Short mmCIF file of the C-alpha atoms (twelve columns), coordinates in Angstrom:
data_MODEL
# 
_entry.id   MODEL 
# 
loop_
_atom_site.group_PDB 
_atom_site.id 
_atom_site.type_symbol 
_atom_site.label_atom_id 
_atom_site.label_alt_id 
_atom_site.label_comp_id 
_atom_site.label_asym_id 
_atom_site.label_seq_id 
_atom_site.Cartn_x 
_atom_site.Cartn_y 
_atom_site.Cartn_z 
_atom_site.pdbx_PDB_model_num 
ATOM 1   C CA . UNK A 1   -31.235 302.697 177.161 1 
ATOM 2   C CA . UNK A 2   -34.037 300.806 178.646 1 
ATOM 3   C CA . UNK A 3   -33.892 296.961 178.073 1 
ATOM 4   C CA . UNK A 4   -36.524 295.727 175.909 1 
ATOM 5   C CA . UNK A 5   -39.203 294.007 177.631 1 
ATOM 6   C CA . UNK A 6   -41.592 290.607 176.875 1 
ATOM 7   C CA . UNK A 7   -44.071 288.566 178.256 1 
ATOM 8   C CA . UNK A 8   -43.287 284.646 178.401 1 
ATOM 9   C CA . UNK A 9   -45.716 281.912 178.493 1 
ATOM 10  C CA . UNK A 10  -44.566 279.704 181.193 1 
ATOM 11  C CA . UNK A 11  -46.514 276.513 182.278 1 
ATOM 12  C CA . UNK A 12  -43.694 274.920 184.367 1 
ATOM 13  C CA . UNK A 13  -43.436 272.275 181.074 1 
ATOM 14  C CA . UNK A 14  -39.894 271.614 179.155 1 
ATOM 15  C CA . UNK A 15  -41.439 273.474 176.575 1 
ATOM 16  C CA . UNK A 16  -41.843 277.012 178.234 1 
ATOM 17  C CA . UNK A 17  -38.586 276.591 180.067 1 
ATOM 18  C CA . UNK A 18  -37.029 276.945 176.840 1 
ATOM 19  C CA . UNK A 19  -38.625 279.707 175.554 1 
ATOM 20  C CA . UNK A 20  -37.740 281.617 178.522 1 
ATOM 21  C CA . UNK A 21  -34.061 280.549 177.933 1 
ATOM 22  C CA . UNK A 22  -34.220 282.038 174.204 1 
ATOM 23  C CA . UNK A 23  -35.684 285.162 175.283 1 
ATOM 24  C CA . UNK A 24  -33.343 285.601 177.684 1 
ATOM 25  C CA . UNK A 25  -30.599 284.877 175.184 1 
ATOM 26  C CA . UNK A 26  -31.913 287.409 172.922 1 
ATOM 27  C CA . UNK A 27  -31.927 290.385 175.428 1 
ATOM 28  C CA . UNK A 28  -35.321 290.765 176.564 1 
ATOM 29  C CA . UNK A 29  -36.299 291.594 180.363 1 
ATOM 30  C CA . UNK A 30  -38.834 288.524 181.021 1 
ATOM 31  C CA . UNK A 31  -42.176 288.717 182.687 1 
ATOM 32  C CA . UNK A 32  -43.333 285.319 183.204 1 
ATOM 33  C CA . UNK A 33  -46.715 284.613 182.914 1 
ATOM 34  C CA . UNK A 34  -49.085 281.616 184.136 1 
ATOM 35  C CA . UNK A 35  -52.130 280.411 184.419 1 
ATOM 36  C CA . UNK A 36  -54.547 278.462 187.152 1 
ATOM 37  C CA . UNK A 37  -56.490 277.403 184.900 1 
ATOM 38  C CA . UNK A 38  -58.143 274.751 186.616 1 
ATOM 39  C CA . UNK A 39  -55.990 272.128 185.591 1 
ATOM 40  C CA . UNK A 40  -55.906 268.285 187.277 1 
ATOM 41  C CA . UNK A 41  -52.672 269.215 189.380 1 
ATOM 42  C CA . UNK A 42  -50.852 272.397 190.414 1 
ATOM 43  C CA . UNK A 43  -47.739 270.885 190.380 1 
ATOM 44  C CA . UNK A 44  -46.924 272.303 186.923 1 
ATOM 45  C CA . UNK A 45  -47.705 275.689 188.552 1 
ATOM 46  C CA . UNK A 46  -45.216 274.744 191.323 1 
ATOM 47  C CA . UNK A 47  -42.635 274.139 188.613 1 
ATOM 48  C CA . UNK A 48  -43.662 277.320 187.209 1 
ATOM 49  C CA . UNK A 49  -42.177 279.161 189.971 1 
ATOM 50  C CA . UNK A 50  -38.959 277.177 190.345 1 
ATOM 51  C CA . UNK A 51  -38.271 277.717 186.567 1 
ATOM 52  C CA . UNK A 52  -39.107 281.905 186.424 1 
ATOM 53  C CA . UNK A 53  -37.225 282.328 189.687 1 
ATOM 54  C CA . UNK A 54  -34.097 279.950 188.973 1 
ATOM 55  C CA . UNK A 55  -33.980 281.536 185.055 1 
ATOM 56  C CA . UNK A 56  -34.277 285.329 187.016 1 
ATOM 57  C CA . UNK A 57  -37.677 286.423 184.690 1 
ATOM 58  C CA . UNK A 58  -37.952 289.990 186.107 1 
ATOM 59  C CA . UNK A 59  -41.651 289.072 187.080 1 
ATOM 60  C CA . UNK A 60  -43.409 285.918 187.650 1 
ATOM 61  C CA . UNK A 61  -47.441 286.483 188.072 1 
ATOM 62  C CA . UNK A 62  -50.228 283.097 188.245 1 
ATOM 63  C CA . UNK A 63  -53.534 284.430 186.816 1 
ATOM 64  C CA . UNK A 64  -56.743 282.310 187.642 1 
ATOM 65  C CA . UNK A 65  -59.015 282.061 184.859 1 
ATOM 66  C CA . UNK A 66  -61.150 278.428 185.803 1 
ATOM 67  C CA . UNK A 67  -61.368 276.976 182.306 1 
ATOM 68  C CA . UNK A 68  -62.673 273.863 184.210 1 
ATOM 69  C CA . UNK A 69  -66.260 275.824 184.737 1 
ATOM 70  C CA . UNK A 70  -67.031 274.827 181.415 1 
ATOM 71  C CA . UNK A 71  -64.065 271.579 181.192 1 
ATOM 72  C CA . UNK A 72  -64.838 269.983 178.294 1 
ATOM 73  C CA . UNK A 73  -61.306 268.320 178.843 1 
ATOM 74  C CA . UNK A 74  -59.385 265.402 180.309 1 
ATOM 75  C CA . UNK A 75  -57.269 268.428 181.798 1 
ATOM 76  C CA . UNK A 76  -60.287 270.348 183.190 1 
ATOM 77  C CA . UNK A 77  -62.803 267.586 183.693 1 
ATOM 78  C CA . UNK A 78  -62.176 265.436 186.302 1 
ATOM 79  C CA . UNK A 79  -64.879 262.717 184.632 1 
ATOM 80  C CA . UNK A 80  -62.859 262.513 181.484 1 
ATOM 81  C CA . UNK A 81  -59.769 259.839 182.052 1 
ATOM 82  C CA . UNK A 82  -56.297 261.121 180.688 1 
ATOM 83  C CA . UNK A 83  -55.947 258.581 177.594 1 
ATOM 84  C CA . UNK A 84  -52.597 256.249 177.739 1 
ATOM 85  C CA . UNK A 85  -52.859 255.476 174.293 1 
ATOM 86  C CA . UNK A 86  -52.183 257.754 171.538 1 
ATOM 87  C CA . UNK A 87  -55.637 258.117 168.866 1 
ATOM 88  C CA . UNK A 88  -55.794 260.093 165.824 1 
ATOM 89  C CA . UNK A 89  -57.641 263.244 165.563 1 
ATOM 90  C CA . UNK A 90  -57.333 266.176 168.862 1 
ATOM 91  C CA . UNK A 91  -57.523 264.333 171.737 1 
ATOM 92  C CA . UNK A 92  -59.579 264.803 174.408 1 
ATOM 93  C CA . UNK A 93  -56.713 266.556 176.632 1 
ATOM 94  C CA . UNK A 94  -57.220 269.546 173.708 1 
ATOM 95  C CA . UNK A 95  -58.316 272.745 176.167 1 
ATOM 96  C CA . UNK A 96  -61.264 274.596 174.552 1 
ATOM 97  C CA . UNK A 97  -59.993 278.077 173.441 1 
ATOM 98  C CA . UNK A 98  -56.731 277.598 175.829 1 
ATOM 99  C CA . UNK A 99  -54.338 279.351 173.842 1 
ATOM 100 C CA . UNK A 100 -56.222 281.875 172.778 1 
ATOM 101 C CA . UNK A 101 -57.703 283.175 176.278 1 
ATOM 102 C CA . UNK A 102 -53.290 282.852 177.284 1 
ATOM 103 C CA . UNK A 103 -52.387 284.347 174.820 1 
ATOM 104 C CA . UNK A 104 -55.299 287.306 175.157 1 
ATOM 105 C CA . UNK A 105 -54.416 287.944 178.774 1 
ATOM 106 C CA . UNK A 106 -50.445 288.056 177.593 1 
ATOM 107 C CA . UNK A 107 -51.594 290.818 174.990 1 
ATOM 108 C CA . UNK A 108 -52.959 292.667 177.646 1 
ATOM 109 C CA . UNK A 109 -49.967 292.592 180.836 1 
ATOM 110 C CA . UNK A 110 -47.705 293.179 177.525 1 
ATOM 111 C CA . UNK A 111 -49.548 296.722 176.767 1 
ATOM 112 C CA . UNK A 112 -49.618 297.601 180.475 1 
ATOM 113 C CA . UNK A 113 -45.643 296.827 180.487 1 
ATOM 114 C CA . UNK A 114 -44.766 298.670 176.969 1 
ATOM 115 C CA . UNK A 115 -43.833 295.489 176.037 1 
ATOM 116 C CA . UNK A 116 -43.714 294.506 171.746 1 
ATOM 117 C CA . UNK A 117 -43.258 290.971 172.532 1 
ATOM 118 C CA . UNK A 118 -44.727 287.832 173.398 1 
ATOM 119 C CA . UNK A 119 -43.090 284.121 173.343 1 
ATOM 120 C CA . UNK A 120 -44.993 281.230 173.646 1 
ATOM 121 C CA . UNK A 121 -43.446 277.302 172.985 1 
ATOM 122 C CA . UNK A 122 -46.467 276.139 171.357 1 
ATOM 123 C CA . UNK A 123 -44.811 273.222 168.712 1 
ATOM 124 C CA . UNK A 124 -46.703 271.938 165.887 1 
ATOM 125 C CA . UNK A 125 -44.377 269.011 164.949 1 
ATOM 126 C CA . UNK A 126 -44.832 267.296 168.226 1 
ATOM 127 C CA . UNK A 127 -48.252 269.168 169.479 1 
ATOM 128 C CA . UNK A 128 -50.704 266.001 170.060 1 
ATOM 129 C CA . UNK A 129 -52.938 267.902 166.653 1 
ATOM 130 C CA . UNK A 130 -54.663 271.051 169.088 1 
ATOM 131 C CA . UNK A 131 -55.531 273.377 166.559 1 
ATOM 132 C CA . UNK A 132 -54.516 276.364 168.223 1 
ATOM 133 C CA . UNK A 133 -50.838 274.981 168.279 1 
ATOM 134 C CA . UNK A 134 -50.580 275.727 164.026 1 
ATOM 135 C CA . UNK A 135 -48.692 278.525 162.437 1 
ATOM 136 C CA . UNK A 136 -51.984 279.614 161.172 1 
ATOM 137 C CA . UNK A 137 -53.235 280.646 164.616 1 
ATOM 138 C CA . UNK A 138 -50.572 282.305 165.402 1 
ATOM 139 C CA . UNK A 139 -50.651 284.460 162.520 1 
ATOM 140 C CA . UNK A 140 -54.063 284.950 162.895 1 
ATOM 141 C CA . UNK A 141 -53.801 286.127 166.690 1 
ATOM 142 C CA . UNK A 142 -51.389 288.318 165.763 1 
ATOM 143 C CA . UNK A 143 -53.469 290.391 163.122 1 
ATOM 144 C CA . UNK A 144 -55.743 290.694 166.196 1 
ATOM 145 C CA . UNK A 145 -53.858 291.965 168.208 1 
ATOM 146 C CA . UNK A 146 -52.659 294.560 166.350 1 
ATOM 147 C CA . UNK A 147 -55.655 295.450 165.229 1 
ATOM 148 C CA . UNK A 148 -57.203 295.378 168.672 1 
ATOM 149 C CA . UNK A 149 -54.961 297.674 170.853 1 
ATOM 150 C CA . UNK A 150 -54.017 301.076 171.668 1 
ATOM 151 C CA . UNK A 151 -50.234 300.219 171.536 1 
ATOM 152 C CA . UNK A 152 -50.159 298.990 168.046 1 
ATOM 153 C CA . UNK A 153 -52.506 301.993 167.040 1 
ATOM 154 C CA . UNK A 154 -49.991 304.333 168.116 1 
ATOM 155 C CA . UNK A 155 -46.783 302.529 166.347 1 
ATOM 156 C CA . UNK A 156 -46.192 299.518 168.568 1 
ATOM 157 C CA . UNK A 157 -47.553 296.493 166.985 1 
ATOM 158 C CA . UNK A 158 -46.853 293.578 168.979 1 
ATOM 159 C CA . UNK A 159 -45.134 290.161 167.729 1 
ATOM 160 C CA . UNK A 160 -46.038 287.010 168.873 1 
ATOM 161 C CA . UNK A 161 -42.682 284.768 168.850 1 
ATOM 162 C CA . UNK A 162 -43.221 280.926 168.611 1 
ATOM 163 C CA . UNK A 163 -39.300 279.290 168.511 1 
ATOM 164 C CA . UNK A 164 -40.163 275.811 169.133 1 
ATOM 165 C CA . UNK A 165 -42.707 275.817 166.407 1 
ATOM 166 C CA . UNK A 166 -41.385 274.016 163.358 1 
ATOM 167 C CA . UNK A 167 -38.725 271.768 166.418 1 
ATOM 168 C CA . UNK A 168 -39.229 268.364 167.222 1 
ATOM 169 C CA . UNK A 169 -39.116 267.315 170.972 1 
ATOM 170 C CA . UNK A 170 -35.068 266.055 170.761 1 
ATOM 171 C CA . UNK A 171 -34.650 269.232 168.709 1 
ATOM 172 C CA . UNK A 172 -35.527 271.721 171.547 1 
ATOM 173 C CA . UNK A 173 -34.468 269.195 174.408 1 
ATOM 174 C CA . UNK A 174 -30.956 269.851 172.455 1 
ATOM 175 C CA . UNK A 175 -31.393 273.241 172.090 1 
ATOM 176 C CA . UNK A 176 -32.596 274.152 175.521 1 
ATOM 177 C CA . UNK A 177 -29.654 272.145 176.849 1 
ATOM 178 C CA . UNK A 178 -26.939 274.066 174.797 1 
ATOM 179 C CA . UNK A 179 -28.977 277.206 176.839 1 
ATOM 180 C CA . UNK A 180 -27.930 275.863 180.109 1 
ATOM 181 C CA . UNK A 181 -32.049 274.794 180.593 1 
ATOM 182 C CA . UNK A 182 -32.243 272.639 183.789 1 
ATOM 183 C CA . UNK A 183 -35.489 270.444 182.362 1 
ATOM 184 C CA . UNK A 184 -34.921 268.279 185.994 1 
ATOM 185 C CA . UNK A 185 -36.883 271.796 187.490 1 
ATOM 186 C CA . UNK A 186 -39.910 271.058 184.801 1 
ATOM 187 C CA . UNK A 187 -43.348 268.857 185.133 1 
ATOM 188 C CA . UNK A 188 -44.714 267.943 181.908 1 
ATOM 189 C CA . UNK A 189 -47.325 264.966 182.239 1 
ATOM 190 C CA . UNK A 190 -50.538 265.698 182.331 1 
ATOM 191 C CA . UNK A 191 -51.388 263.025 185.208 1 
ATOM 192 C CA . UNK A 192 -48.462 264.429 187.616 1 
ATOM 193 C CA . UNK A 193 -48.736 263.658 191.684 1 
ATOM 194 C CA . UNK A 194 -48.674 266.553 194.330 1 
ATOM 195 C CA . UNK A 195 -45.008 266.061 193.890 1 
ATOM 196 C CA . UNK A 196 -44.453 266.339 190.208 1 
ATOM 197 C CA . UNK A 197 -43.968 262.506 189.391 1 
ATOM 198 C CA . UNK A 198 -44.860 261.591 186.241 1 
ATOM 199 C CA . UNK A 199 -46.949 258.835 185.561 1 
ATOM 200 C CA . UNK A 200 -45.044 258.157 182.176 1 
ATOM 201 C CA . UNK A 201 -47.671 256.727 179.984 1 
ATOM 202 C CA . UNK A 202 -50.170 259.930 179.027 1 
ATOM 203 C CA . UNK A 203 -49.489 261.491 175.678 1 
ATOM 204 C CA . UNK A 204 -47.078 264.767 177.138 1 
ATOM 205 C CA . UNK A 205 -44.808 262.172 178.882 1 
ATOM 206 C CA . UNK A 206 -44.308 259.901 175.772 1 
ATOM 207 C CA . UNK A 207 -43.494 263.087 173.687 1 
ATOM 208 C CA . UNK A 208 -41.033 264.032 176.628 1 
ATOM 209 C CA . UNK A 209 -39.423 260.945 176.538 1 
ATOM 210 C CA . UNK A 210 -38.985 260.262 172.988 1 
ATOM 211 C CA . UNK A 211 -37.084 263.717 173.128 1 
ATOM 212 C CA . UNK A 212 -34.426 262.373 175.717 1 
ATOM 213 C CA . UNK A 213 -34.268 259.595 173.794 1 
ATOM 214 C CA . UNK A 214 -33.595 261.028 170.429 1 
ATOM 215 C CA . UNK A 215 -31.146 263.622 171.815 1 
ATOM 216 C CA . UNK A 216 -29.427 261.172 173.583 1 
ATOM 217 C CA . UNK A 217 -29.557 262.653 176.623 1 
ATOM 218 C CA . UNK A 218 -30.369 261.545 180.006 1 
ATOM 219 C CA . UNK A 219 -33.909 262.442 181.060 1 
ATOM 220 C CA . UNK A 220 -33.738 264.063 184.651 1 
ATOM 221 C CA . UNK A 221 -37.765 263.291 184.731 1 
ATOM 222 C CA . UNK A 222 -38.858 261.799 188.010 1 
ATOM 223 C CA . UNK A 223 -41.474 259.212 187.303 1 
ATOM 224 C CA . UNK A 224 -44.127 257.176 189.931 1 
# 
């Protein structure tokens, strides 16, 4: 019998490394998925790699989609500083309609492969408040979708899996550690060198930190 496939969001972060780790766990034949999406560095795409090959995803493909033609974002916008200090409200590192053009372009490699899945580690405990990080999203891209394709009109709806969503940072640091996850292999800041230091200070590397901290384990994070 043919393994069952899905398509994993993987951005080279602690998050996605994780989420590759479940649905590996749970049986599925992985096809990695990331994005060039014009983002400040590539070294999260570099980390990308390491991660899907290391973890043995079937497939590992980097789709360029250049978000930062309209930025909009300290991510995509080079004039817009990466904030150090944490503000209410979505920050200015929130990606205009991120998630949803990922998650659009997932929808479609998943039909191509016959795949009924999808995993994504979006969190909304620890998720710095972007909107399209909530439950409610995710519900609501999931009606979508399965209104929206041939698969799902013929009997093979598609489900959206979000793990990490209701986890706090230590919870999926301890988690992905029980997995076997090597998070040493993963770039999370958002203001990383050509060599994946972290600068330690922007919003993703507090989060990231916190986690080690509250898991009481060491972090394997190399830092500037």
């Amino acid at each position: 019998m043919n393994q069952k496939k899905a398509v994993v969001l993987v951005s080279g972060g602690l998050d996605s490394a994780t989420i590759l780790a479940i649905a590996k766990t749970q049986e599925f034949e992985c096809y990695a998925l990331s994005f060039d999406y014009g983002q400040r560095h590539r070294a999260e795409l570099d980390a990308a790699r390491v991660v899907a090959e290391t973890m043995q995803a079937q497939e590992h493909r980097i789709i360029q989609i250049g978000l930062d033609a309209f930025g909009g974002s300290a991510l995509t916008d080079p004039n817009i500083a990466v904030p150090t200090t944490q503000n209410d409200g979505i920050p200015v590192t929130y990606v205009p309609a991120r998630n949803t053009v990922f998650l659009a372009l997932a929808l479609g490699w998943a039909e191509v492969l016959q795949a009924s899945d999808i995993f994504i580690g979006i969190n909304a405990v620890d998720y710095s408040g972007y909107p399209d990080c909530r439950p409610e999203f995710i519900k609501a891209f999931q009606t979508m979708a399965n209104l929206a394709t041939k698969s799902a009109i013929e009997g093979q709806p598609i489900e959206i899996h979000t793990p990490l969503i209701a986890l706090s940072k230590a919870e999926i640091i301890e988690f992905g550690t029980k997995l076997g996850v090597d998070y040493s292999l993963t770039v999370s800041c958002y203001s990383a060198d050509e060599f994946g230091q972290a600068c330690g200070s922007c919003d993703s590397c507090r989060f990231r930190q916190e986690g080690f901290k509250q898991a009481g384990i060491a972090d394997p994070t190399r830092y500037r």
